[in-house]
Amino acid sequence: MPVDASFRLALQQTANALSIGSIYALIALGYTMVYGIIELINFAHGDIFMIGSFLAVIVTGYIGGQSGPITNNLPLLVILIVGALLFTMPIVGVLNMLIERAVYRPLRNAPRLTPLITAIGMSFILQNVALVIAGSGDRSAPQIFPLTWQVDLGGANIPLLSIFVFVLAIVLMVALQTFVSRTRLGRAMRATAQDREASALMGVDLNQTIALTFLLGGMLAGAAGVVWGLTHGYVRQDLGFNAGLKAFTSAVLGGIGNIAGAVLGGFVIGFIENFASSIGFSRWSEFLTFMVLTFVLIFRPSGILGQQLGDRA
């Protein structure tokens, strides 16, 4: 393959990897924040993302009345995407927070296996609720952002949608990092992650801090659900299993409990998937993903950004 063609292909695959990696990173942040605060692997978080993807379809498809790309009405496109984010993120965040209040909080002092099993049960509950309401199989999600809108970068045609997804994810991640590092509630989250009992003695409201963590994680998963529909064009009731598994893998790969690690892990998983697809081994992408995870954990059990306990979010 000529050098120019290889370079263009590399740029194209990089854009694709950053796009799907952004989605995994947004979901992974919820896993890593919850683990950082209460050391719970919230297996229902992937299904929270799934609920967000269905809510986005309600805005773009049912309320907005769209079934395909909006090519000649930019204000309507902006309104629907912003509306989908504003509608989905708070609802999914509050849902995640209510699950913590009703299901996980009563088990906070139970043996660690108990909330873990409960999280798996909560995952099945959410999947079955979606199954009853929406049915099984793929459901169309309006791809209102035109896939034909592209920019020429180094000879490669990069979809504007990929750039939009990447920029949106970066903005949300920077906002989260700023909130955690520069606000009073963010300091309470970091203090709780470092030492829950000591932070309570110092006046930190643990219930409020943990609820806030679930709220923020759910809102980020909701944003991921919105961009999933735009990029993939379908949603389904078991969507959260695979996406959640890969996002959880991202969090572990980057160093679970570490915000930057979750983001890095998401992008690494995105690159692995796209690399496998580009060489014709898309069916082996999950094998490659977990093989890389296994090797990383063998040689660096704490993940790529192995961290001190005190650095957790």
PDB file of C-alpha atoms in Angstrom:
ATOM      1  CA  MET A   1       0.000   0.000   0.000  1.00  0.00           C
ATOM      2  CA  PRO A   2       1.446   3.447  -0.937  1.00  0.00           C
ATOM      3  CA  VAL A   3       2.662   5.601   1.951  1.00  0.00           C
ATOM      4  CA  ASP A   4       0.009   8.274   1.333  1.00  0.00           C
ATOM      5  CA  ALA A   5      -2.781   5.694   1.363  1.00  0.00           C
ATOM      6  CA  SER A   6      -1.403   4.148   4.561  1.00  0.00           C
ATOM      7  CA  PHE A   7      -1.236   7.560   6.214  1.00  0.00           C
ATOM      8  CA  ARG A   8      -4.816   8.361   5.242  1.00  0.00           C
ATOM      9  CA  LEU A   9      -5.977   4.977   6.522  1.00  0.00           C
ATOM     10  CA  ALA A  10      -4.147   5.550   9.789  1.00  0.00           C
ATOM     11  CA  LEU A  11      -5.829   8.939  10.233  1.00  0.00           C
ATOM     12  CA  GLN A  12      -9.222   7.439   9.444  1.00  0.00           C
ATOM     13  CA  GLN A  13      -8.769   4.608  11.933  1.00  0.00           C
ATOM     14  CA  THR A  14      -7.469   7.029  14.573  1.00  0.00           C
ATOM     15  CA  ALA A  15     -10.639   9.117  14.228  1.00  0.00           C
ATOM     16  CA  ASN A  16     -12.790   5.992  14.529  1.00  0.00           C
ATOM     17  CA  ALA A  17     -10.825   4.802  17.558  1.00  0.00           C
ATOM     18  CA  LEU A  18     -11.119   8.147  19.330  1.00  0.00           C
ATOM     19  CA  SER A  19     -14.868   8.200  18.664  1.00  0.00           C
ATOM     20  CA  ILE A  20     -15.657   4.755  20.106  1.00  0.00           C
ATOM     21  CA  GLY A  21     -13.007   5.220  22.796  1.00  0.00           C
ATOM     22  CA  SER A  22     -14.766   8.405  23.925  1.00  0.00           C
ATOM     23  CA  ILE A  23     -17.975   6.447  24.538  1.00  0.00           C
ATOM     24  CA  TYR A  24     -16.161   3.771  26.546  1.00  0.00           C
ATOM     25  CA  ALA A  25     -14.318   6.450  28.517  1.00  0.00           C
ATOM     26  CA  LEU A  26     -17.554   8.255  29.461  1.00  0.00           C
ATOM     27  CA  ILE A  27     -19.074   5.007  30.755  1.00  0.00           C
ATOM     28  CA  ALA A  28     -15.831   3.942  32.445  1.00  0.00           C
ATOM     29  CA  LEU A  29     -15.790   7.135  34.512  1.00  0.00           C
ATOM     30  CA  GLY A  30     -18.939   5.964  36.306  1.00  0.00           C
ATOM     31  CA  TYR A  31     -17.355   2.614  37.151  1.00  0.00           C
ATOM     32  CA  THR A  32     -14.152   4.151  38.383  1.00  0.00           C
ATOM     33  CA  MET A  33     -15.746   6.913  40.480  1.00  0.00           C
ATOM     34  CA  VAL A  34     -18.094   4.523  42.278  1.00  0.00           C
ATOM     35  CA  TYR A  35     -15.272   2.072  42.943  1.00  0.00           C
ATOM     36  CA  GLY A  36     -13.068   4.913  44.144  1.00  0.00           C
ATOM     37  CA  ILE A  37     -15.691   6.039  46.658  1.00  0.00           C
ATOM     38  CA  ILE A  38     -17.247   2.831  48.012  1.00  0.00           C
ATOM     39  CA  GLU A  39     -15.162   0.088  46.325  1.00  0.00           C
ATOM     40  CA  LEU A  40     -18.229  -1.322  44.570  1.00  0.00           C
ATOM     41  CA  ILE A  41     -18.086  -2.683  41.028  1.00  0.00           C
ATOM     42  CA  ASN A  42     -21.456  -1.428  39.873  1.00  0.00           C
ATOM     43  CA  PHE A  43     -22.345  -3.967  37.186  1.00  0.00           C
ATOM     44  CA  ALA A  44     -25.654  -2.167  36.590  1.00  0.00           C
ATOM     45  CA  HIS A  45     -23.816   0.887  35.268  1.00  0.00           C
ATOM     46  CA  GLY A  46     -23.732  -0.466  31.704  1.00  0.00           C
ATOM     47  CA  ASP A  47     -27.508  -0.772  31.821  1.00  0.00           C
ATOM     48  CA  ILE A  48     -27.775   2.810  33.047  1.00  0.00           C
ATOM     49  CA  PHE A  49     -25.994   3.712  29.797  1.00  0.00           C
ATOM     50  CA  MET A  50     -28.529   1.552  27.902  1.00  0.00           C
ATOM     51  CA  ILE A  51     -31.440   3.431  29.491  1.00  0.00           C
ATOM     52  CA  GLY A  52     -29.789   6.685  28.394  1.00  0.00           C
ATOM     53  CA  SER A  53     -29.584   5.489  24.796  1.00  0.00           C
ATOM     54  CA  PHE A  54     -33.329   4.734  24.765  1.00  0.00           C
ATOM     55  CA  LEU A  55     -34.184   8.118  26.292  1.00  0.00           C
ATOM     56  CA  ALA A  56     -32.156   9.843  23.561  1.00  0.00           C
ATOM     57  CA  VAL A  57     -34.236   8.017  20.941  1.00  0.00           C
ATOM     58  CA  ILE A  58     -37.395   9.373  22.584  1.00  0.00           C
ATOM     59  CA  VAL A  59     -36.106  12.935  22.108  1.00  0.00           C
ATOM     60  CA  THR A  60     -34.745  12.640  18.583  1.00  0.00           C
ATOM     61  CA  GLY A  61     -37.232  10.144  17.163  1.00  0.00           C
ATOM     62  CA  TYR A  62     -40.524  10.627  18.980  1.00  0.00           C
ATOM     63  CA  ILE A  63     -40.448  14.221  20.247  1.00  0.00           C
ATOM     64  CA  GLY A  64     -38.267  15.576  17.433  1.00  0.00           C
ATOM     65  CA  GLY A  65     -40.026  13.456  14.807  1.00  0.00           C
ATOM     66  CA  GLN A  66     -36.784  12.624  12.991  1.00  0.00           C
ATOM     67  CA  SER A  67     -35.849   9.344  11.357  1.00  0.00           C
ATOM     68  CA  GLY A  68     -32.720  10.290   9.441  1.00  0.00           C
ATOM     69  CA  PRO A  69     -29.986  12.903   8.952  1.00  0.00           C
ATOM     70  CA  ILE A  70     -30.887  16.584   9.270  1.00  0.00           C
ATOM     71  CA  THR A  71     -28.895  18.113   6.431  1.00  0.00           C
ATOM     72  CA  ASN A  72     -30.567  21.451   5.762  1.00  0.00           C
ATOM     73  CA  ASN A  73     -31.642  22.713   9.189  1.00  0.00           C
ATOM     74  CA  LEU A  74     -28.623  23.264  11.432  1.00  0.00           C
ATOM     75  CA  PRO A  75     -30.549  25.013  14.261  1.00  0.00           C
ATOM     76  CA  LEU A  76     -32.932  22.044  14.531  1.00  0.00           C
ATOM     77  CA  LEU A  77     -29.966  19.649  14.617  1.00  0.00           C
ATOM     78  CA  VAL A  78     -28.332  21.617  17.431  1.00  0.00           C
ATOM     79  CA  ILE A  79     -31.591  21.894  19.381  1.00  0.00           C
ATOM     80  CA  LEU A  80     -32.262  18.147  19.168  1.00  0.00           C
ATOM     81  CA  ILE A  81     -28.741  17.121  20.198  1.00  0.00           C
ATOM     82  CA  VAL A  82     -28.611  19.625  23.070  1.00  0.00           C
ATOM     83  CA  GLY A  83     -32.176  18.685  24.015  1.00  0.00           C
ATOM     84  CA  ALA A  84     -31.285  14.990  24.036  1.00  0.00           C
ATOM     85  CA  LEU A  85     -28.331  15.672  26.333  1.00  0.00           C
ATOM     86  CA  LEU A  86     -30.343  17.932  28.652  1.00  0.00           C
ATOM     87  CA  PHE A  87     -33.211  15.431  28.771  1.00  0.00           C
ATOM     88  CA  THR A  88     -31.183  12.262  29.133  1.00  0.00           C
ATOM     89  CA  MET A  89     -28.318  13.190  31.439  1.00  0.00           C
ATOM     90  CA  PRO A  90     -30.381  14.422  34.439  1.00  0.00           C
ATOM     91  CA  ILE A  91     -32.922  11.583  34.228  1.00  0.00           C
ATOM     92  CA  VAL A  92     -30.269   8.880  34.006  1.00  0.00           C
ATOM     93  CA  GLY A  93     -28.201  10.549  36.713  1.00  0.00           C
ATOM     94  CA  VAL A  94     -31.160  10.712  39.085  1.00  0.00           C
ATOM     95  CA  LEU A  95     -32.083   7.097  38.255  1.00  0.00           C
ATOM     96  CA  ASN A  96     -28.557   6.007  39.146  1.00  0.00           C
ATOM     97  CA  MET A  97     -28.735   8.023  42.359  1.00  0.00           C
ATOM     98  CA  LEU A  98     -32.110   6.493  43.310  1.00  0.00           C
ATOM     99  CA  ILE A  99     -30.717   2.996  42.743  1.00  0.00           C
ATOM    100  CA  GLU A 100     -27.886   3.808  45.137  1.00  0.00           C
ATOM    101  CA  ARG A 101     -30.340   5.131  47.712  1.00  0.00           C
ATOM    102  CA  ALA A 102     -32.814   2.252  47.489  1.00  0.00           C
ATOM    103  CA  VAL A 103     -30.553  -0.716  46.761  1.00  0.00           C
ATOM    104  CA  TYR A 104     -26.900  -0.131  47.581  1.00  0.00           C
ATOM    105  CA  ARG A 105     -27.074   2.131  50.653  1.00  0.00           C
ATOM    106  CA  PRO A 106     -28.849  -0.430  52.876  1.00  0.00           C
ATOM    107  CA  LEU A 107     -26.029  -2.857  52.029  1.00  0.00           C
ATOM    108  CA  ARG A 108     -23.180  -0.437  52.690  1.00  0.00           C
ATOM    109  CA  ASN A 109     -22.002  -2.305  55.781  1.00  0.00           C
ATOM    110  CA  ALA A 110     -22.805  -5.765  54.453  1.00  0.00           C
ATOM    111  CA  PRO A 111     -20.082  -8.208  53.329  1.00  0.00           C
ATOM    112  CA  ARG A 112     -18.497  -6.989  50.074  1.00  0.00           C
ATOM    113  CA  LEU A 113     -19.924  -9.861  48.029  1.00  0.00           C
ATOM    114  CA  THR A 114     -23.495  -8.845  48.890  1.00  0.00           C
ATOM    115  CA  PRO A 115     -23.625  -5.481  47.059  1.00  0.00           C
ATOM    116  CA  LEU A 116     -21.662  -7.019  44.189  1.00  0.00           C
ATOM    117  CA  ILE A 117     -24.314  -9.707  43.668  1.00  0.00           C
ATOM    118  CA  THR A 118     -26.996  -7.068  44.137  1.00  0.00           C
ATOM    119  CA  ALA A 119     -25.447  -4.965  41.366  1.00  0.00           C
ATOM    120  CA  ILE A 120     -25.617  -7.950  39.009  1.00  0.00           C
ATOM    121  CA  GLY A 121     -29.261  -8.436  39.978  1.00  0.00           C
ATOM    122  CA  MET A 122     -29.950  -4.736  39.387  1.00  0.00           C
ATOM    123  CA  SER A 123     -28.424  -5.108  35.917  1.00  0.00           C
ATOM    124  CA  PHE A 124     -30.866  -7.901  35.052  1.00  0.00           C
ATOM    125  CA  ILE A 125     -33.780  -5.863  36.436  1.00  0.00           C
ATOM    126  CA  LEU A 126     -32.958  -2.873  34.211  1.00  0.00           C
ATOM    127  CA  GLN A 127     -32.502  -5.114  31.171  1.00  0.00           C
ATOM    128  CA  ASN A 128     -35.841  -6.789  31.730  1.00  0.00           C
ATOM    129  CA  VAL A 129     -37.633  -3.490  32.276  1.00  0.00           C
ATOM    130  CA  ALA A 130     -36.265  -2.319  28.918  1.00  0.00           C
ATOM    131  CA  LEU A 131     -37.225  -5.674  27.378  1.00  0.00           C
ATOM    132  CA  VAL A 132     -40.832  -5.328  28.538  1.00  0.00           C
ATOM    133  CA  ILE A 133     -41.118  -1.715  27.359  1.00  0.00           C
ATOM    134  CA  ALA A 134     -39.109  -1.750  24.116  1.00  0.00           C
ATOM    135  CA  GLY A 135     -38.998  -5.434  23.199  1.00  0.00           C
ATOM    136  CA  SER A 136     -36.019  -7.514  22.121  1.00  0.00           C
ATOM    137  CA  GLY A 137     -33.663  -6.974  19.214  1.00  0.00           C
ATOM    138  CA  ASP A 138     -32.326  -3.836  17.599  1.00  0.00           C
ATOM    139  CA  ARG A 139     -34.409  -0.673  17.678  1.00  0.00           C
ATOM    140  CA  SER A 140     -33.613   2.099  15.230  1.00  0.00           C
ATOM    141  CA  ALA A 141     -31.980   5.239  16.636  1.00  0.00           C
ATOM    142  CA  PRO A 142     -32.220   8.280  14.346  1.00  0.00           C
ATOM    143  CA  GLN A 143     -28.745   9.256  13.131  1.00  0.00           C
ATOM    144  CA  ILE A 144     -29.687  12.921  12.879  1.00  0.00           C
ATOM    145  CA  PHE A 145     -26.056  14.016  12.555  1.00  0.00           C
ATOM    146  CA  PRO A 146     -25.236  13.557   8.833  1.00  0.00           C
ATOM    147  CA  LEU A 147     -22.476  11.012   8.311  1.00  0.00           C
ATOM    148  CA  THR A 148     -21.725  12.670   4.965  1.00  0.00           C
ATOM    149  CA  TRP A 149     -20.416  15.786   6.717  1.00  0.00           C
ATOM    150  CA  GLN A 150     -16.675  15.280   6.616  1.00  0.00           C
ATOM    151  CA  VAL A 151     -13.487  17.300   6.807  1.00  0.00           C
ATOM    152  CA  ASP A 152     -10.329  16.653   4.802  1.00  0.00           C
ATOM    153  CA  LEU A 153      -7.441  16.038   7.180  1.00  0.00           C
ATOM    154  CA  GLY A 154      -4.145  14.957   5.639  1.00  0.00           C
ATOM    155  CA  GLY A 155      -6.006  13.501   2.683  1.00  0.00           C
ATOM    156  CA  ALA A 156      -8.364  11.460   4.886  1.00  0.00           C
ATOM    157  CA  ASN A 157     -12.078  12.181   5.116  1.00  0.00           C
ATOM    158  CA  ILE A 158     -12.836  12.463   8.833  1.00  0.00           C
ATOM    159  CA  PRO A 159     -16.560  12.483   9.765  1.00  0.00           C
ATOM    160  CA  LEU A 160     -17.571  15.600  11.672  1.00  0.00           C
ATOM    161  CA  LEU A 161     -19.585  13.295  13.934  1.00  0.00           C
ATOM    162  CA  SER A 162     -16.380  11.606  15.158  1.00  0.00           C
ATOM    163  CA  ILE A 163     -14.872  15.005  15.952  1.00  0.00           C
ATOM    164  CA  PHE A 164     -18.075  16.070  17.728  1.00  0.00           C
ATOM    165  CA  VAL A 165     -18.148  12.916  19.883  1.00  0.00           C
ATOM    166  CA  PHE A 166     -14.482  13.299  20.825  1.00  0.00           C
ATOM    167  CA  VAL A 167     -14.812  17.010  21.676  1.00  0.00           C
ATOM    168  CA  LEU A 168     -17.994  16.413  23.705  1.00  0.00           C
ATOM    169  CA  ALA A 169     -16.302  13.645  25.685  1.00  0.00           C
ATOM    170  CA  ILE A 170     -13.215  15.770  26.366  1.00  0.00           C
ATOM    171  CA  VAL A 171     -15.343  18.723  27.509  1.00  0.00           C
ATOM    172  CA  LEU A 172     -17.331  16.516  29.916  1.00  0.00           C
ATOM    173  CA  MET A 173     -14.173  14.869  31.250  1.00  0.00           C
ATOM    174  CA  VAL A 174     -12.456  18.214  31.839  1.00  0.00           C
ATOM    175  CA  ALA A 175     -15.603  19.507  33.560  1.00  0.00           C
ATOM    176  CA  LEU A 176     -15.641  16.447  35.814  1.00  0.00           C
ATOM    177  CA  GLN A 177     -11.944  16.771  36.636  1.00  0.00           C
ATOM    178  CA  THR A 178     -12.394  20.473  37.386  1.00  0.00           C
ATOM    179  CA  PHE A 179     -15.378  19.740  39.616  1.00  0.00           C
ATOM    180  CA  VAL A 180     -13.529  17.039  41.535  1.00  0.00           C
ATOM    181  CA  SER A 181     -10.349  19.054  41.997  1.00  0.00           C
ATOM    182  CA  ARG A 182     -11.639  22.582  42.581  1.00  0.00           C
ATOM    183  CA  THR A 183     -15.001  22.461  44.355  1.00  0.00           C
ATOM    184  CA  ARG A 184     -15.964  21.757  47.957  1.00  0.00           C
ATOM    185  CA  LEU A 185     -18.080  18.759  46.961  1.00  0.00           C
ATOM    186  CA  GLY A 186     -15.241  17.498  44.794  1.00  0.00           C
ATOM    187  CA  ARG A 187     -12.855  17.736  47.742  1.00  0.00           C
ATOM    188  CA  ALA A 188     -15.400  15.790  49.777  1.00  0.00           C
ATOM    189  CA  MET A 189     -15.390  13.088  47.098  1.00  0.00           C
ATOM    190  CA  ARG A 190     -11.600  12.857  47.165  1.00  0.00           C
ATOM    191  CA  ALA A 191     -11.550  12.803  50.958  1.00  0.00           C
ATOM    192  CA  THR A 192     -14.142  10.014  51.021  1.00  0.00           C
ATOM    193  CA  ALA A 193     -12.115   8.036  48.493  1.00  0.00           C
ATOM    194  CA  GLN A 194      -8.990   8.357  50.624  1.00  0.00           C
ATOM    195  CA  ASP A 195     -10.530   7.444  53.977  1.00  0.00           C
ATOM    196  CA  ARG A 196     -14.278   7.169  54.422  1.00  0.00           C
ATOM    197  CA  GLU A 197     -14.295   7.004  58.219  1.00  0.00           C
ATOM    198  CA  ALA A 198     -11.836   9.872  58.664  1.00  0.00           C
ATOM    199  CA  SER A 199     -13.720  12.102  56.239  1.00  0.00           C
ATOM    200  CA  ALA A 200     -16.958  11.422  58.152  1.00  0.00           C
ATOM    201  CA  LEU A 201     -15.244  12.437  61.406  1.00  0.00           C
ATOM    202  CA  MET A 202     -14.125  15.654  59.697  1.00  0.00           C
ATOM    203  CA  GLY A 203     -17.738  16.531  58.849  1.00  0.00           C
ATOM    204  CA  VAL A 204     -18.096  15.176  55.314  1.00  0.00           C
ATOM    205  CA  ASP A 205     -21.668  14.062  54.583  1.00  0.00           C
ATOM    206  CA  LEU A 206     -21.010  10.546  53.272  1.00  0.00           C
ATOM    207  CA  ASN A 207     -24.544   9.935  52.035  1.00  0.00           C
ATOM    208  CA  GLN A 208     -24.554  13.181  50.073  1.00  0.00           C
ATOM    209  CA  THR A 209     -21.079  12.547  48.642  1.00  0.00           C
ATOM    210  CA  ILE A 210     -21.836   8.999  47.534  1.00  0.00           C
ATOM    211  CA  ALA A 211     -25.189  10.056  46.037  1.00  0.00           C
ATOM    212  CA  LEU A 212     -23.408  12.836  44.131  1.00  0.00           C
ATOM    213  CA  THR A 213     -20.913  10.319  42.773  1.00  0.00           C
ATOM    214  CA  PHE A 214     -23.723   8.126  41.429  1.00  0.00           C
ATOM    215  CA  LEU A 215     -25.448  11.199  39.991  1.00  0.00           C
ATOM    216  CA  LEU A 216     -22.353  12.341  38.080  1.00  0.00           C
ATOM    217  CA  GLY A 217     -21.532   8.827  36.877  1.00  0.00           C
ATOM    218  CA  GLY A 218     -25.088   8.358  35.631  1.00  0.00           C
ATOM    219  CA  MET A 219     -25.076  11.710  33.823  1.00  0.00           C
ATOM    220  CA  LEU A 220     -21.879  10.794  31.970  1.00  0.00           C
ATOM    221  CA  ALA A 221     -23.381   7.420  31.031  1.00  0.00           C
ATOM    222  CA  GLY A 222     -26.444   9.286  29.753  1.00  0.00           C
ATOM    223  CA  ALA A 223     -24.239  11.438  27.510  1.00  0.00           C
ATOM    224  CA  ALA A 224     -22.585   8.261  26.224  1.00  0.00           C
ATOM    225  CA  GLY A 225     -26.051   6.857  25.451  1.00  0.00           C
ATOM    226  CA  VAL A 226     -26.898   9.930  23.357  1.00  0.00           C
ATOM    227  CA  VAL A 227     -23.758   9.713  21.212  1.00  0.00           C
ATOM    228  CA  TRP A 228     -24.115   5.928  20.878  1.00  0.00           C
ATOM    229  CA  GLY A 229     -27.404   6.362  18.998  1.00  0.00           C
ATOM    230  CA  LEU A 230     -25.888   9.057  16.787  1.00  0.00           C
ATOM    231  CA  THR A 231     -22.880   6.937  15.839  1.00  0.00           C
ATOM    232  CA  HIS A 232     -24.337   3.428  15.661  1.00  0.00           C
ATOM    233  CA  GLY A 233     -27.952   3.991  14.627  1.00  0.00           C
ATOM    234  CA  TYR A 234     -29.499   1.383  16.894  1.00  0.00           C
ATOM    235  CA  VAL A 235     -30.243   0.629  20.541  1.00  0.00           C
ATOM    236  CA  ARG A 236     -31.281  -2.599  22.240  1.00  0.00           C
ATOM    237  CA  GLN A 237     -32.167  -3.827  25.704  1.00  0.00           C
ATOM    238  CA  ASP A 238     -28.936  -5.769  26.212  1.00  0.00           C
ATOM    239  CA  LEU A 239     -26.728  -2.999  24.863  1.00  0.00           C
ATOM    240  CA  GLY A 240     -25.362  -2.255  28.303  1.00  0.00           C
ATOM    241  CA  PHE A 241     -23.785  -5.687  28.757  1.00  0.00           C
ATOM    242  CA  ASN A 242     -21.118  -5.493  26.062  1.00  0.00           C
ATOM    243  CA  ALA A 243     -20.577  -1.743  26.298  1.00  0.00           C
ATOM    244  CA  GLY A 244     -20.493  -1.912  30.088  1.00  0.00           C
ATOM    245  CA  LEU A 245     -18.069  -4.839  30.030  1.00  0.00           C
ATOM    246  CA  LYS A 246     -15.694  -2.947  27.740  1.00  0.00           C
ATOM    247  CA  ALA A 247     -16.032   0.222  29.798  1.00  0.00           C
ATOM    248  CA  PHE A 248     -15.321  -1.707  32.982  1.00  0.00           C
ATOM    249  CA  THR A 249     -12.312  -3.233  31.227  1.00  0.00           C
ATOM    250  CA  SER A 250     -11.226   0.304  30.328  1.00  0.00           C
ATOM    251  CA  ALA A 251     -11.425   1.345  33.968  1.00  0.00           C
ATOM    252  CA  VAL A 252      -9.408  -1.678  35.104  1.00  0.00           C
ATOM    253  CA  LEU A 253      -6.896  -1.278  32.284  1.00  0.00           C
ATOM    254  CA  GLY A 254      -6.296   2.377  33.117  1.00  0.00           C
ATOM    255  CA  GLY A 255      -6.282   1.787  36.872  1.00  0.00           C
ATOM    256  CA  ILE A 256      -9.689   1.523  38.509  1.00  0.00           C
ATOM    257  CA  GLY A 257     -10.408   4.354  40.898  1.00  0.00           C
ATOM    258  CA  ASN A 258      -8.412   6.780  38.745  1.00  0.00           C
ATOM    259  CA  ILE A 259     -10.304   9.269  36.543  1.00  0.00           C
ATOM    260  CA  ALA A 260      -7.443   9.840  34.093  1.00  0.00           C
ATOM    261  CA  GLY A 261      -6.836   6.098  33.971  1.00  0.00           C
ATOM    262  CA  ALA A 262     -10.462   5.397  33.006  1.00  0.00           C
ATOM    263  CA  VAL A 263     -10.214   7.893  30.158  1.00  0.00           C
ATOM    264  CA  LEU A 264      -6.906   6.467  28.966  1.00  0.00           C
ATOM    265  CA  GLY A 265      -8.245   2.919  29.202  1.00  0.00           C
ATOM    266  CA  GLY A 266     -11.297   3.862  27.123  1.00  0.00           C
ATOM    267  CA  PHE A 267      -9.156   5.217  24.323  1.00  0.00           C
ATOM    268  CA  VAL A 268      -6.820   2.193  24.451  1.00  0.00           C
ATOM    269  CA  ILE A 269      -9.796  -0.163  24.078  1.00  0.00           C
ATOM    270  CA  GLY A 270     -11.053   1.978  21.194  1.00  0.00           C
ATOM    271  CA  PHE A 271      -7.714   1.725  19.402  1.00  0.00           C
ATOM    272  CA  ILE A 272      -7.499  -2.041  19.948  1.00  0.00           C
ATOM    273  CA  GLU A 273     -10.992  -2.569  18.527  1.00  0.00           C
ATOM    274  CA  ASN A 274     -10.324  -0.445  15.472  1.00  0.00           C
ATOM    275  CA  PHE A 275      -6.931  -2.013  14.885  1.00  0.00           C
ATOM    276  CA  ALA A 276      -8.545  -5.470  14.880  1.00  0.00           C
ATOM    277  CA  SER A 277     -11.273  -4.304  12.490  1.00  0.00           C
ATOM    278  CA  SER A 278      -8.814  -2.604  10.129  1.00  0.00           C
ATOM    279  CA  ILE A 279      -6.822  -5.816   9.622  1.00  0.00           C
ATOM    280  CA  GLY A 280      -9.961  -7.910   9.144  1.00  0.00           C
ATOM    281  CA  PHE A 281     -10.183  -9.443  12.611  1.00  0.00           C
ATOM    282  CA  SER A 282     -13.218  -7.591  13.955  1.00  0.00           C
ATOM    283  CA  ARG A 283     -14.550 -10.848  15.436  1.00  0.00           C
ATOM    284  CA  TRP A 284     -11.320 -11.130  17.416  1.00  0.00           C
ATOM    285  CA  SER A 285     -11.431  -7.604  18.792  1.00  0.00           C
ATOM    286  CA  GLU A 286     -12.721  -8.728  22.194  1.00  0.00           C
ATOM    287  CA  PHE A 287     -10.085 -11.473  22.327  1.00  0.00           C
ATOM    288  CA  LEU A 288      -7.355  -8.903  21.653  1.00  0.00           C
ATOM    289  CA  THR A 289      -8.869  -6.494  24.182  1.00  0.00           C
ATOM    290  CA  PHE A 290      -8.870  -8.995  27.021  1.00  0.00           C
ATOM    291  CA  MET A 291      -5.488 -10.387  26.027  1.00  0.00           C
ATOM    292  CA  VAL A 292      -3.992  -6.907  26.359  1.00  0.00           C
ATOM    293  CA  LEU A 293      -5.820  -6.441  29.663  1.00  0.00           C
ATOM    294  CA  THR A 294      -4.440  -9.740  30.936  1.00  0.00           C
ATOM    295  CA  PHE A 295      -0.858  -8.850  30.049  1.00  0.00           C
ATOM    296  CA  VAL A 296      -1.166  -5.388  31.568  1.00  0.00           C
ATOM    297  CA  LEU A 297      -2.541  -6.787  34.818  1.00  0.00           C
ATOM    298  CA  ILE A 298       0.143  -9.493  34.966  1.00  0.00           C
ATOM    299  CA  PHE A 299       2.952  -6.973  34.758  1.00  0.00           C
ATOM    300  CA  ARG A 300       1.129  -3.998  36.331  1.00  0.00           C
ATOM    301  CA  PRO A 301      -1.771  -5.204  38.530  1.00  0.00           C
ATOM    302  CA  SER A 302      -2.881  -1.677  39.395  1.00  0.00           C
ATOM    303  CA  GLY A 303      -3.399  -0.777  35.718  1.00  0.00           C
ATOM    304  CA  ILE A 304      -1.547   1.557  33.353  1.00  0.00           C
ATOM    305  CA  LEU A 305      -1.817   4.547  35.677  1.00  0.00           C
ATOM    306  CA  GLY A 306      -1.215   2.536  38.822  1.00  0.00           C
ATOM    307  CA  GLN A 307      -1.921   4.907  41.613  1.00  0.00           C
ATOM    308  CA  GLN A 308      -1.497   5.525  45.253  1.00  0.00           C
ATOM    309  CA  LEU A 309      -4.686   5.069  47.268  1.00  0.00           C
ATOM    310  CA  GLY A 310      -4.703   8.742  48.142  1.00  0.00           C
ATOM    311  CA  ASP A 311      -4.913   9.814  44.490  1.00  0.00           C
ATOM    312  CA  ARG A 312      -8.290   8.207  43.841  1.00  0.00           C
ATOM    313  CA  ALA A 313     -11.243  10.400  42.917  1.00  0.00           C
TER     314      ALA A 313
END
